[in-house]
Coordinates of C-alpha atoms in Angstrom, one line a residue:
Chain A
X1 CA -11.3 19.6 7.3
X2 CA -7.4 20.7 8.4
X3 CA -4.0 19.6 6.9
X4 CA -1.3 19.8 9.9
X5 CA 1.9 19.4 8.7
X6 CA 3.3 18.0 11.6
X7 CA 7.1 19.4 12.4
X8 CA 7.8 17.3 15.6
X9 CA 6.4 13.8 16.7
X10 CA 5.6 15.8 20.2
X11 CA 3.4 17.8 17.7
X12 CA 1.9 15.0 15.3
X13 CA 0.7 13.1 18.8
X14 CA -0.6 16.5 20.3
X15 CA -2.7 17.4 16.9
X16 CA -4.4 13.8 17.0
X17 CA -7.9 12.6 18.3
X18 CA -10.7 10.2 17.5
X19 CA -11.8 12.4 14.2
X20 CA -8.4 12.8 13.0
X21 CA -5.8 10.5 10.8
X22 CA -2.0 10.4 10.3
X23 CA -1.3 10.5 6.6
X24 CA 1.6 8.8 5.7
X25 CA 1.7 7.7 1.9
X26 CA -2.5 8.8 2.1
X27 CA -3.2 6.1 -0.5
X28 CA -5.5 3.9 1.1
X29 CA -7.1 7.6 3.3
X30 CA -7.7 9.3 0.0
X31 CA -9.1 6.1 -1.8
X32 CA -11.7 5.9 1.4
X33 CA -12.3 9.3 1.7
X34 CA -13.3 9.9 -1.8
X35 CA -16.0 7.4 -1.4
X36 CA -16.8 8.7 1.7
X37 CA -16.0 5.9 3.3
X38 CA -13.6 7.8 5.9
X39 CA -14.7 11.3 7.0
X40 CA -11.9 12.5 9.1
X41 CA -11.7 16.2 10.3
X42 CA -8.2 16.2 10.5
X43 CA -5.3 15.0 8.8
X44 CA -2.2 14.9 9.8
X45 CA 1.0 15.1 7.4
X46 CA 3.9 13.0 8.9
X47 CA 6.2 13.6 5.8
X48 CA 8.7 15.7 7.6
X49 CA 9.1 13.6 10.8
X50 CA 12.3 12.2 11.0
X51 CA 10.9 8.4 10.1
X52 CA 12.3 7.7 7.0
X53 CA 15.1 5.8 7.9
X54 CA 16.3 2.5 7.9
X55 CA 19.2 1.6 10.6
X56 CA 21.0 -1.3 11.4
X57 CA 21.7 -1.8 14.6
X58 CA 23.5 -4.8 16.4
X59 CA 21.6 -7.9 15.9
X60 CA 18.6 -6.2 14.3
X61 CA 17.0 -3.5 11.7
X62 CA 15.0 -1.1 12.5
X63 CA 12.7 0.7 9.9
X64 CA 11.1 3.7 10.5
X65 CA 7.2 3.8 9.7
X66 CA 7.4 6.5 6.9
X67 CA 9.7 4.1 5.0
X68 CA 8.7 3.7 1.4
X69 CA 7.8 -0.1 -0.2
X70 CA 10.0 0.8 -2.9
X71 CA 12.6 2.2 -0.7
X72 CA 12.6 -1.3 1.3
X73 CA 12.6 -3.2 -2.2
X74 CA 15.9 -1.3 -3.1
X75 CA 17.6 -1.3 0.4
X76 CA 20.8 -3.6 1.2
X77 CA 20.5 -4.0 4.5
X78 CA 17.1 -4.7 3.8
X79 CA 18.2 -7.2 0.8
X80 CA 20.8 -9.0 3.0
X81 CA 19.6 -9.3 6.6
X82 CA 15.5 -9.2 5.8
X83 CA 15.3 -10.5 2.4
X84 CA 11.4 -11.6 3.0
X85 CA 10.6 -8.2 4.0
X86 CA 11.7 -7.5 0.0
X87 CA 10.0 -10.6 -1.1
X88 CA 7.2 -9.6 0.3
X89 CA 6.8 -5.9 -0.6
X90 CA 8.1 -6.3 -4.1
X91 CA 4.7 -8.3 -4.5
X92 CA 2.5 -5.5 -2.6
X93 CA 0.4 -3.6 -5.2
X94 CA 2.1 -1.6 -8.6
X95 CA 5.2 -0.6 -8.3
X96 CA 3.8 3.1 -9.1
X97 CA 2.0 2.3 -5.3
X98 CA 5.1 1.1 -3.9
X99 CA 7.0 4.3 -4.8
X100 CA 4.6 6.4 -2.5
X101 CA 3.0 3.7 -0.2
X102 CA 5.1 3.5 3.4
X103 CA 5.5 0.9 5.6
X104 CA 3.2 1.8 8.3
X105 CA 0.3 2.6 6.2
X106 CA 0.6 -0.6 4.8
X107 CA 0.9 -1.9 8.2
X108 CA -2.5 -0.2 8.8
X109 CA -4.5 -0.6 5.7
X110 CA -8.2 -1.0 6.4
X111 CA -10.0 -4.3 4.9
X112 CA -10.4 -4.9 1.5
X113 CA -13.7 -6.3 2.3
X114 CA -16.4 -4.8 -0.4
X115 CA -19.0 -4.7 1.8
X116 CA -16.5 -2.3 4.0
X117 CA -15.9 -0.1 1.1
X118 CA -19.6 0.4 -0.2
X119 CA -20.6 3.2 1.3
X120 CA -24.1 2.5 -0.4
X121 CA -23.8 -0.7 1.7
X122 CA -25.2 0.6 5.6
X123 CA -24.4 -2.9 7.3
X124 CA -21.0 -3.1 7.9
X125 CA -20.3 -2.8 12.1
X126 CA -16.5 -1.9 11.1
X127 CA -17.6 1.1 9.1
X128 CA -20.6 1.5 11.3
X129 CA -20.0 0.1 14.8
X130 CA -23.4 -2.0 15.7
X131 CA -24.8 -2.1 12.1
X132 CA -24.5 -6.0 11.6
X133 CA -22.4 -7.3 8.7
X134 CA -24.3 -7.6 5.0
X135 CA -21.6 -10.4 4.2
X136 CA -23.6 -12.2 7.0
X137 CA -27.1 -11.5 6.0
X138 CA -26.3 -12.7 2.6
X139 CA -24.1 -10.5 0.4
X140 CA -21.8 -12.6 -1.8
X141 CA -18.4 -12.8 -0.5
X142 CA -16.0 -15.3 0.5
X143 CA -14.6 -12.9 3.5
X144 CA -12.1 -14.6 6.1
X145 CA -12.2 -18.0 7.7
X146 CA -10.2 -17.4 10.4
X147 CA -10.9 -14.9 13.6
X148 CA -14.6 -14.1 12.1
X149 CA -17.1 -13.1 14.9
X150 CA -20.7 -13.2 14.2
X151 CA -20.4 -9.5 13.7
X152 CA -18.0 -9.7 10.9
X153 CA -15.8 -11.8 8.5
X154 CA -13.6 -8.7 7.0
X155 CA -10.5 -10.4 6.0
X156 CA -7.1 -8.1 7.3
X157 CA -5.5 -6.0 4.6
X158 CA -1.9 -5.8 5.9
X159 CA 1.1 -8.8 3.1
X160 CA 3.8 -7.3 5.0
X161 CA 2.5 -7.9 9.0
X162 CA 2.6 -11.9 7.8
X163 CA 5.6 -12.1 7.2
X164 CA 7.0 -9.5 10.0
X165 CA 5.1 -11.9 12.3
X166 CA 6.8 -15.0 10.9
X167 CA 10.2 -13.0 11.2
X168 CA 9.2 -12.5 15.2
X169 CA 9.5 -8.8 14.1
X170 CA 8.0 -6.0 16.7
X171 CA 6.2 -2.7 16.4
X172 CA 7.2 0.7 18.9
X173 CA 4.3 2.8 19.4
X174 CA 4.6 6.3 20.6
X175 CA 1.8 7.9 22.3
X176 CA 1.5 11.5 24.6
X177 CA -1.2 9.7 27.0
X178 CA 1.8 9.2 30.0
X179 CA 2.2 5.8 27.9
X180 CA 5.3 7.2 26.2
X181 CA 6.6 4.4 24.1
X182 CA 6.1 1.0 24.0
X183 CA 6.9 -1.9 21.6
X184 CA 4.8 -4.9 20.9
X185 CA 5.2 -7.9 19.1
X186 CA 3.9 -7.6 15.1
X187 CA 0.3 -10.2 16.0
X188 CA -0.4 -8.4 19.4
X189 CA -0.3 -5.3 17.1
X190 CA -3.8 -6.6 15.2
X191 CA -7.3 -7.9 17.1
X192 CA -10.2 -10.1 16.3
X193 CA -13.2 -8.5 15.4
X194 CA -15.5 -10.0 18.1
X195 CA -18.2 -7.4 19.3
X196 CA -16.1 -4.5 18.1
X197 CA -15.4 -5.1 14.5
X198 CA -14.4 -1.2 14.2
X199 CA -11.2 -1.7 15.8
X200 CA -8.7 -3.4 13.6
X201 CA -5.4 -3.1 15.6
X202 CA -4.8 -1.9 19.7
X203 CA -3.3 1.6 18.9
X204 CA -5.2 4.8 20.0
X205 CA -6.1 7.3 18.1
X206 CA -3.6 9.2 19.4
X207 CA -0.6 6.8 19.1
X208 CA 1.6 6.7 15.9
X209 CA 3.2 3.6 15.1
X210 CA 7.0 4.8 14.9
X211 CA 8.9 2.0 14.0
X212 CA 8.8 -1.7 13.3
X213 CA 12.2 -3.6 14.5
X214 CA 13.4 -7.2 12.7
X215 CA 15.8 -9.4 14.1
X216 CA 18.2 -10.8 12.5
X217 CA 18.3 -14.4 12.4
X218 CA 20.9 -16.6 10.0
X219 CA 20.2 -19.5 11.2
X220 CA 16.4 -19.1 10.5
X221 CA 15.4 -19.5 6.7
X222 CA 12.0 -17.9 5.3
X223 CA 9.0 -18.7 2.6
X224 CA 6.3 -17.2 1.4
X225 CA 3.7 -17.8 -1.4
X226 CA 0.8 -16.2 -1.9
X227 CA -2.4 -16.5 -4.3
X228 CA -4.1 -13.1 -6.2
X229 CA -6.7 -12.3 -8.4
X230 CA -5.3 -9.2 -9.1
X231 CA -2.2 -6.8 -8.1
X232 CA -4.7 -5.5 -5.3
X233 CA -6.2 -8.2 -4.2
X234 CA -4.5 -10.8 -2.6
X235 CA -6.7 -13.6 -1.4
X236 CA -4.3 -16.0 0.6
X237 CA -1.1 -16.2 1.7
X238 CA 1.3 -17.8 4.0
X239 CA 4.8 -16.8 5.6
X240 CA 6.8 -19.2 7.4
X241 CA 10.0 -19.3 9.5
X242 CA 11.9 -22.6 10.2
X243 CA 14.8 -23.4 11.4
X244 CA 17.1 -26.7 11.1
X245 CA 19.9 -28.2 13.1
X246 CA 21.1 -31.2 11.7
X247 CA 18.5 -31.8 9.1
X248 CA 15.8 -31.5 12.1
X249 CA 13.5 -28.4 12.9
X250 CA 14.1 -27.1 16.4
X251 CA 11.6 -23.8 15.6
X252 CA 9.2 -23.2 13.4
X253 CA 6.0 -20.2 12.3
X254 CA 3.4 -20.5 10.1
X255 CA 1.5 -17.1 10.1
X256 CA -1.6 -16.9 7.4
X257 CA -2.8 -13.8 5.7
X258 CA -5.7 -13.0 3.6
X259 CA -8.0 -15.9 5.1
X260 CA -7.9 -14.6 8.2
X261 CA -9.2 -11.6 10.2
X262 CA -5.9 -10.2 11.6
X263 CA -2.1 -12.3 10.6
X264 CA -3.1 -15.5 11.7
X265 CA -0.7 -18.1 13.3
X266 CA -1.5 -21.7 12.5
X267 CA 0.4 -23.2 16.3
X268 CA -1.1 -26.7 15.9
X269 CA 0.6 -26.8 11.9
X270 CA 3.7 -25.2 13.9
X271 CA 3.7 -28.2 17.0
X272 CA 4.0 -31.0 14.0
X273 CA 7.4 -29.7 12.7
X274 CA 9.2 -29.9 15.8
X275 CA 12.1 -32.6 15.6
X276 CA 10.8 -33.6 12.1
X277 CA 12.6 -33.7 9.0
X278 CA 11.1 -32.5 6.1
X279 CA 9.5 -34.4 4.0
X280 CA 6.6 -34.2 1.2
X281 CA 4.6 -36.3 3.4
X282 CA 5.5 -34.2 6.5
X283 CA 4.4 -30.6 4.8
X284 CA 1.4 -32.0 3.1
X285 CA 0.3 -33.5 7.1
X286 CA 1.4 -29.5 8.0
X287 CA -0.2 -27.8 5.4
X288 CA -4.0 -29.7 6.4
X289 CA -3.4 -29.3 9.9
X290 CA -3.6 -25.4 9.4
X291 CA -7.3 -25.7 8.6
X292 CA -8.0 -26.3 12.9
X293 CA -9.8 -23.6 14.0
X294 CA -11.1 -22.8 10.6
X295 CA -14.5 -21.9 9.1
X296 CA -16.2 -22.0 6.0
X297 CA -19.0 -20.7 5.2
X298 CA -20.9 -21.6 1.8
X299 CA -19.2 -18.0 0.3
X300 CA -15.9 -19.4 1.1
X301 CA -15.9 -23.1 0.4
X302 CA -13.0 -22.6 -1.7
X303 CA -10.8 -20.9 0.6
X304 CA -9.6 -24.3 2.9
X305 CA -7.7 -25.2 -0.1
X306 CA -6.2 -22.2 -1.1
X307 CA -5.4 -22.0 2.9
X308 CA -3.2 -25.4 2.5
X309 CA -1.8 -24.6 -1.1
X310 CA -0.3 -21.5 -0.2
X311 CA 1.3 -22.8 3.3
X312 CA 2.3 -25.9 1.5
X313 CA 4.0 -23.7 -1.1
X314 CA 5.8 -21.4 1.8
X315 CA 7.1 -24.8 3.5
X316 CA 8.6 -25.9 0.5
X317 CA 10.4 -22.7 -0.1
X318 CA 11.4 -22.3 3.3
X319 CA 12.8 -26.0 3.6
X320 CA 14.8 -25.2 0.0
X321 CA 15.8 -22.2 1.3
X322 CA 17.3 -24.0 4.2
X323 CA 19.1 -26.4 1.8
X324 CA 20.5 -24.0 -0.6
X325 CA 22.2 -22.1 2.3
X326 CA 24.2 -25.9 3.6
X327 CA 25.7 -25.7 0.3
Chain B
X1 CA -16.0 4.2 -12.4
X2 CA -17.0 3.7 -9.1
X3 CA -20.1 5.0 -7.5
X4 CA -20.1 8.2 -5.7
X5 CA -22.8 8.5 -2.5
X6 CA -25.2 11.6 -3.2
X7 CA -25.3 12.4 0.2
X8 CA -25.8 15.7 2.2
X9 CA -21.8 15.7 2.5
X10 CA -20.6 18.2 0.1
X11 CA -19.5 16.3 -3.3
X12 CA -16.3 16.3 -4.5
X13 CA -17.4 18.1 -7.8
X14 CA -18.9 21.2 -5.6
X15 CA -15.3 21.1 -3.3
X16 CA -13.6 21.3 -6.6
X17 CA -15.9 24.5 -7.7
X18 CA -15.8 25.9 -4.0
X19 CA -11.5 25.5 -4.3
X20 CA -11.4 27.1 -7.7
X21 CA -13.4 29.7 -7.0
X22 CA -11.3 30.4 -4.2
X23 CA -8.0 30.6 -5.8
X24 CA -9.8 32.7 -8.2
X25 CA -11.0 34.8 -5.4
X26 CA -7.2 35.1 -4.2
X27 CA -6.4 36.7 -7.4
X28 CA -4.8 33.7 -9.3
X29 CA -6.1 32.2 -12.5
X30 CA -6.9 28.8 -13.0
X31 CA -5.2 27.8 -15.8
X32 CA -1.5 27.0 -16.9
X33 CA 1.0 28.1 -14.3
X34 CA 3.6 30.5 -15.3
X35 CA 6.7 31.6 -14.1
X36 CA 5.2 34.7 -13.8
X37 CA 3.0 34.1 -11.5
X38 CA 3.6 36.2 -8.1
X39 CA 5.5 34.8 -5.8
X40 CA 2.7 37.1 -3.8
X41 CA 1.6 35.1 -0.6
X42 CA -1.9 33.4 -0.8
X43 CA -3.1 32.8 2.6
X44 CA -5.4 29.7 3.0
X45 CA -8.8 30.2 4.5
X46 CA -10.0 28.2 7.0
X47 CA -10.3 24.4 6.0
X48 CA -7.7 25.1 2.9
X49 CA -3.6 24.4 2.9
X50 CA -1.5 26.3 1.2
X51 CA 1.0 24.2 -1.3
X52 CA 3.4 25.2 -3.5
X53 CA 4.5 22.5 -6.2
X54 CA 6.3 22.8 -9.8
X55 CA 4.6 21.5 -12.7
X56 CA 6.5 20.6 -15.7
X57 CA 9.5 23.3 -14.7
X58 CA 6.6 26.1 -14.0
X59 CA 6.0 27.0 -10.1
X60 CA 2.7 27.2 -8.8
X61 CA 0.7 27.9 -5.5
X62 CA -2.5 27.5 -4.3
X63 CA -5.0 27.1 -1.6
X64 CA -6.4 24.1 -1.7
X65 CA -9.0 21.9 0.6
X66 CA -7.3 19.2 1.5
X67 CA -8.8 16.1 0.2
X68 CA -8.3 17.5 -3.1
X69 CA -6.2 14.8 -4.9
X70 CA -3.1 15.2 -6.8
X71 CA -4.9 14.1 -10.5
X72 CA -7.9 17.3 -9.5
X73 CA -5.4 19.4 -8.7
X74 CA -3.9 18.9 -12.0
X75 CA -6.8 18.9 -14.4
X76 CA -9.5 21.0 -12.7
X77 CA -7.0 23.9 -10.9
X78 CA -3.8 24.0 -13.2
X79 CA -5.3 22.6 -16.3
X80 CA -2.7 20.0 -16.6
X81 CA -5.2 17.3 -18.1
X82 CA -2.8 14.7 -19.5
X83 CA -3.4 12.4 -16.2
X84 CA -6.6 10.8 -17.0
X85 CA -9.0 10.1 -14.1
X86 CA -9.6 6.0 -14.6
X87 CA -10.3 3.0 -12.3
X88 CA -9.9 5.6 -9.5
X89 CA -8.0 2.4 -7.1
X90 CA -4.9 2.4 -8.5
X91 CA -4.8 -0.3 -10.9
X92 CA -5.3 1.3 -14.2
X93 CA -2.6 3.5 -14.2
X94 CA -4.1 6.2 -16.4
X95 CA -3.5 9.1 -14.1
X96 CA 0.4 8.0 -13.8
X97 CA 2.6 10.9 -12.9
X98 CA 6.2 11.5 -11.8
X99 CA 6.6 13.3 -8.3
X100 CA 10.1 14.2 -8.0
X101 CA 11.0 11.9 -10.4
X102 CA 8.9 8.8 -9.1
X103 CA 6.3 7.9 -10.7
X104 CA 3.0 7.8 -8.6
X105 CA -1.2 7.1 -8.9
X106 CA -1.6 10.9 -8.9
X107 CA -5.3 10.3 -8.0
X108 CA -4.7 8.2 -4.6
X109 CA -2.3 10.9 -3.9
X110 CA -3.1 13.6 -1.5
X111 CA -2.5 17.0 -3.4
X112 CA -1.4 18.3 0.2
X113 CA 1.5 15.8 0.5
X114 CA 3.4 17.2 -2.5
X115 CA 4.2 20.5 -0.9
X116 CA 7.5 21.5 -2.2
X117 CA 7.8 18.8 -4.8
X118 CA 8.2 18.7 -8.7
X119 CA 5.7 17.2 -10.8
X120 CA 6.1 16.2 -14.4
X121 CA 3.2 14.9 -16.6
X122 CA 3.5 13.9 -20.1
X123 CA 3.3 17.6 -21.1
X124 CA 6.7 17.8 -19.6
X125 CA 8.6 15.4 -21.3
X126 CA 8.9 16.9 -25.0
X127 CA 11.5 19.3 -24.8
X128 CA 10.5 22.5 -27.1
X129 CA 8.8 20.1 -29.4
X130 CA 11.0 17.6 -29.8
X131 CA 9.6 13.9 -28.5
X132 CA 11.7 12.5 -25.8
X133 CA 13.0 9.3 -26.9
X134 CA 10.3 7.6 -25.1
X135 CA 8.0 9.4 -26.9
X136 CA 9.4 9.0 -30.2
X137 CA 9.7 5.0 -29.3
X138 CA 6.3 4.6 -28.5
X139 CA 5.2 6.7 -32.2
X140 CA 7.5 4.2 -34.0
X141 CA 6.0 1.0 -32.6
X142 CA 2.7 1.9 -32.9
X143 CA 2.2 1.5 -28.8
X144 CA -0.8 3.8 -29.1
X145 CA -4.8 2.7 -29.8
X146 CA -7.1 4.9 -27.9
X147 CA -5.0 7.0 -26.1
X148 CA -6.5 7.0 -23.1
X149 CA -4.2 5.9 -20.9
X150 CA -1.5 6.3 -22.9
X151 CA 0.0 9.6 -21.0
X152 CA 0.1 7.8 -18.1
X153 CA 1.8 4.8 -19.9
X154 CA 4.5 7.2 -21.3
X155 CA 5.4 8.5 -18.1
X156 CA 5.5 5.1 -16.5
X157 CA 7.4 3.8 -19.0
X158 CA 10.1 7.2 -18.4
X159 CA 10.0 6.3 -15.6
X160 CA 11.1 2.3 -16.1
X161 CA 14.0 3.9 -18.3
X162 CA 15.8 4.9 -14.7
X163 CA 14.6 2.1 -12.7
X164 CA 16.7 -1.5 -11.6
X165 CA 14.2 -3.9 -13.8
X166 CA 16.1 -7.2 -15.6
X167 CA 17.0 -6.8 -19.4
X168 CA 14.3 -9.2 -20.5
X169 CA 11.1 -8.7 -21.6
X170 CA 9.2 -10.1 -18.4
X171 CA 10.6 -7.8 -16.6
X172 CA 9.5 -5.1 -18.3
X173 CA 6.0 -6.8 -17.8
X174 CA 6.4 -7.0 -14.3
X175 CA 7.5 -3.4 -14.8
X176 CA 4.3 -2.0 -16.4
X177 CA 1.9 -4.2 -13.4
X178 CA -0.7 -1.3 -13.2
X179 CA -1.3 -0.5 -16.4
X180 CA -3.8 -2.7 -18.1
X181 CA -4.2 -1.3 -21.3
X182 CA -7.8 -2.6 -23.0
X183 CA -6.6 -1.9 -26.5
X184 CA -3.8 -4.6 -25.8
X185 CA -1.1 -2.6 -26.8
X186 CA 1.3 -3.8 -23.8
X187 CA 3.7 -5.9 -26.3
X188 CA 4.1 -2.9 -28.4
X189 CA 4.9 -0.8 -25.0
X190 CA 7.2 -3.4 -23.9
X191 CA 8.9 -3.3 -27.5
X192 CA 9.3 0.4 -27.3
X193 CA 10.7 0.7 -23.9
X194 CA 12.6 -2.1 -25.2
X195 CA 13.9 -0.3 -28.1
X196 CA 15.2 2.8 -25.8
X197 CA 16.7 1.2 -23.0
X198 CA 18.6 -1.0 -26.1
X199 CA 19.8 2.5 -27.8

């Protein structure tokens, strides 16, 4: 086991390989590592890379990966051009997690699926790649009903890439490979499990996830609700992105979290709000439509509804959001 | 707790020997640090990092392997055992500490990360035995029962003195999310930090 405190980017990229991991906040790493869960051989310390920063730039903020939750909570810029980004992360974890937690290792948090993080549990293809999934063969849990494969049904981790996706926000990747940088939109950023279940997201081992750029959008009003059991473990939630002209919605998102096995957007909910007004009946008609594509298994019976009650909830807000900025 | 595999890998109760038997090795002693401890260069031995940290106003250095987490460091190298080791996810809030005057789960943080930083644990709030305010707040209103977790609660609740939380009660709530406290002392916590931020 090695510690490289990285002083460069050029240097963090050139220390990395399949056996090692970038430690940004190391919450999540030390949690996994301490039940053996995650055995890297290398870790490498991103604290002095100049990522820290939030910048606004014309017509968007950028926010560098090493960014703090809390520091985003307490931000301005954050406050006045993202204020779901705030929302959001003010509702991550304890606020003694958002103090050290940053951005992109929120970003890349690993499943909270139990089956994931027993390592007394040897079925689990995204721990162990080919070793079937024990939530499948019977274990109790509810697990995603969205994206599952028949190799797994781990649930993604990330409250912020929801609503990031429902802002249209993208992620720049940096890697030494002769890929240099490029910059993907936030859901291209996460895969399905399919055969592969280990793979969560597209970056390399040896790409760091440098930034993650909002637009800013005025005309564009935001909601989000979301459902927990406890502070660290959210089981559903819903960001969504509308936007009116003349009482009528010319663009709309609906991205799911929680139920699903990477952000999830709900495009059939989406194609009913176009040049609707809203209306009870109109969001309730949205909020069911979100369950094509969906499902269930007998574990998860319960999570359809929670699927509806929490998009429902982020309409409502977003439509009220909408009309508390005419007046 | 939560269950530890018994596997071939090398536990974390053997690293913790192995790492203290190596700063012992490297000639410094495991207990309190002091300010006169030499400023002598330790050089890590392959697998360990070298950190330097202050804890509680007294500098310290070590070489440490680097999954050792902030909370070990604390109670099995410098002796610092205020931080209690609890629900081990985060949620309990037992092992609360301040890192450069935030407060943080010190045992989901890497001991590695705090390289240069200034810890303060409970021990470091009195100030030549007198009870910080907080302290002294949370004596008056009984916000004690076990005392388990009540170190870390102290520290939080420092900590919520200097942090933007509403005036009212519910936010002080919302404040202390993280630190369930199965004596169900949080209304006397909330009156106590109450009571200070009121003075």
């Amino acid at each position: 086991m090695e510690w490289v405190r990285a002083k460069t980017v050029a240097e963090a990229l050139s220390q990395a390989g399949p056996h090692s991991r970038f430690v940004g906040g190391g919450l999540s790493l030390s949690l996994l590592m301490e039940r053996g869960v995650d055995r890297p051989e290398r870790l490498i310390d991103l604290s002095e890379l100049p990522l820290r920063t939030i910048e606004g730039r014309p017509g968007e903020l950028r926010l560098g990966s090493q960014v703090r939750l809390a520091a985003l909570i307490q931000d301005p810029m954050v406050q006045s051009l993202a204020p779901l980004v705030r929302t959001i992360a003010g509702q991550i974890a304890t606020p003694a997690i958002r103090n050290h937690a940053t951005l992109g290792g929120e970003l890349l948090e690993r499943t909270r699926c139990p089956l994931f993080r027993d390592p007394a549990n040897v079925r689990c293809g995204k721990r162990l790649p080919g070793s079937g999934c024990a939530v499948l063969e019977g274990a109790t849990y509810a697990g995603a009903i969205f994206g599952a494969s028949a190799a797994c049904v781990a649930p993604s981790a990330s409250e912020l890439a929801v609503g990031l996706a429902a802002m249209s926000a993208a992620v720049t990747l940096h890697s030494p490979e002769g890929l240099g940088e490029r910059t993907l939109p936030m859901l291209d950023l996460y895969v399905e499990p399919g055969v592969h279940p280990e793979r969560d997201h597209v970056l390399r081992p040896t790409e760091l996830l440098m930034s993650v750029t909002v637009p800013v959008q005025p005309q564009r009003h935001f909601g989000y609700a979301r459902l927990a059991e406890s502070p660290l473990s959210p089981m559903a939630s819903a960001a969504v992105m509308l936007e009116q002209r003349e009482q009528r919605i010319v663009d709309a998102r609906i991205i799911l979290g929680g139920l699903s096995t990477r952000p999830w957007r709900a495009s059939a909910s989406e194609q009913l709000l176009f040049g609707q007004r809203p209306s009870d009946e109109l969001l309730e008609k949205v909020a069911a439509a979100v369950l094509a594509g969906s499902k269930a298994r007998s574990d998860s019976r319960h999570l359809p509804a929670l699927a509806k009650q929490v998009v429902r909830e982020a309409l409502r807000r977003a439509v009220e959001e909408h009309a508390a900025h005419r007046r | 707790m939560t269950e530890r595999r018994a596997d071939s890998e090398l536990s974390r109760r053997q690293f913790l020997v192995a790492s203290a038997a190596s700063a012992a090795l490297a000639g410094t002693a495991a207990a309190q640090p002091s300010p006169a401890e030499p400023a002598a260069p330790l050089t890590p031995r392959a697998g360990e990092v070298l950190l330097r940290i202050t804890v509680n106003g007294q500098a310290a250095q070590r070489a440490i392997d680097p999954r050792l987490s902030l909370l070990d460091l604390l109670r099995e190298q410098l002796d610092v055992t205020s931080p209690k080791r609890g629900c081990e996810d985060g949620t309990c809030g037992s092992c609360t500490v301040l890192l450069d005057g935030q407060r943080v789960p010190a045992c989901l943080v890497p001991a590695a990360l705090c390289e240069g930083q200034a810890i303060t644990t409970v021990e470091g709030l009195a100030l030549e035995g007198v009870l910080s305010p907080i302290q002294a707040a949370f004596v008056r209103h009984g916000a004690t029962d076990c005392g388990f977790c009540t170190p870390g609660q102290v520290v939080a609740a420092q900590a919520i003195l200097r942090e933007s939380w509403g005036p009212d009660d519910a936010a002080v709530r919302a404040a202390l999310c993280g630190h369930d406290c199965a004596c169900g002392r949080l209304p006397q916590i909330i009156t106590a930090i109450q009571d200070v931020r009121h003075r």
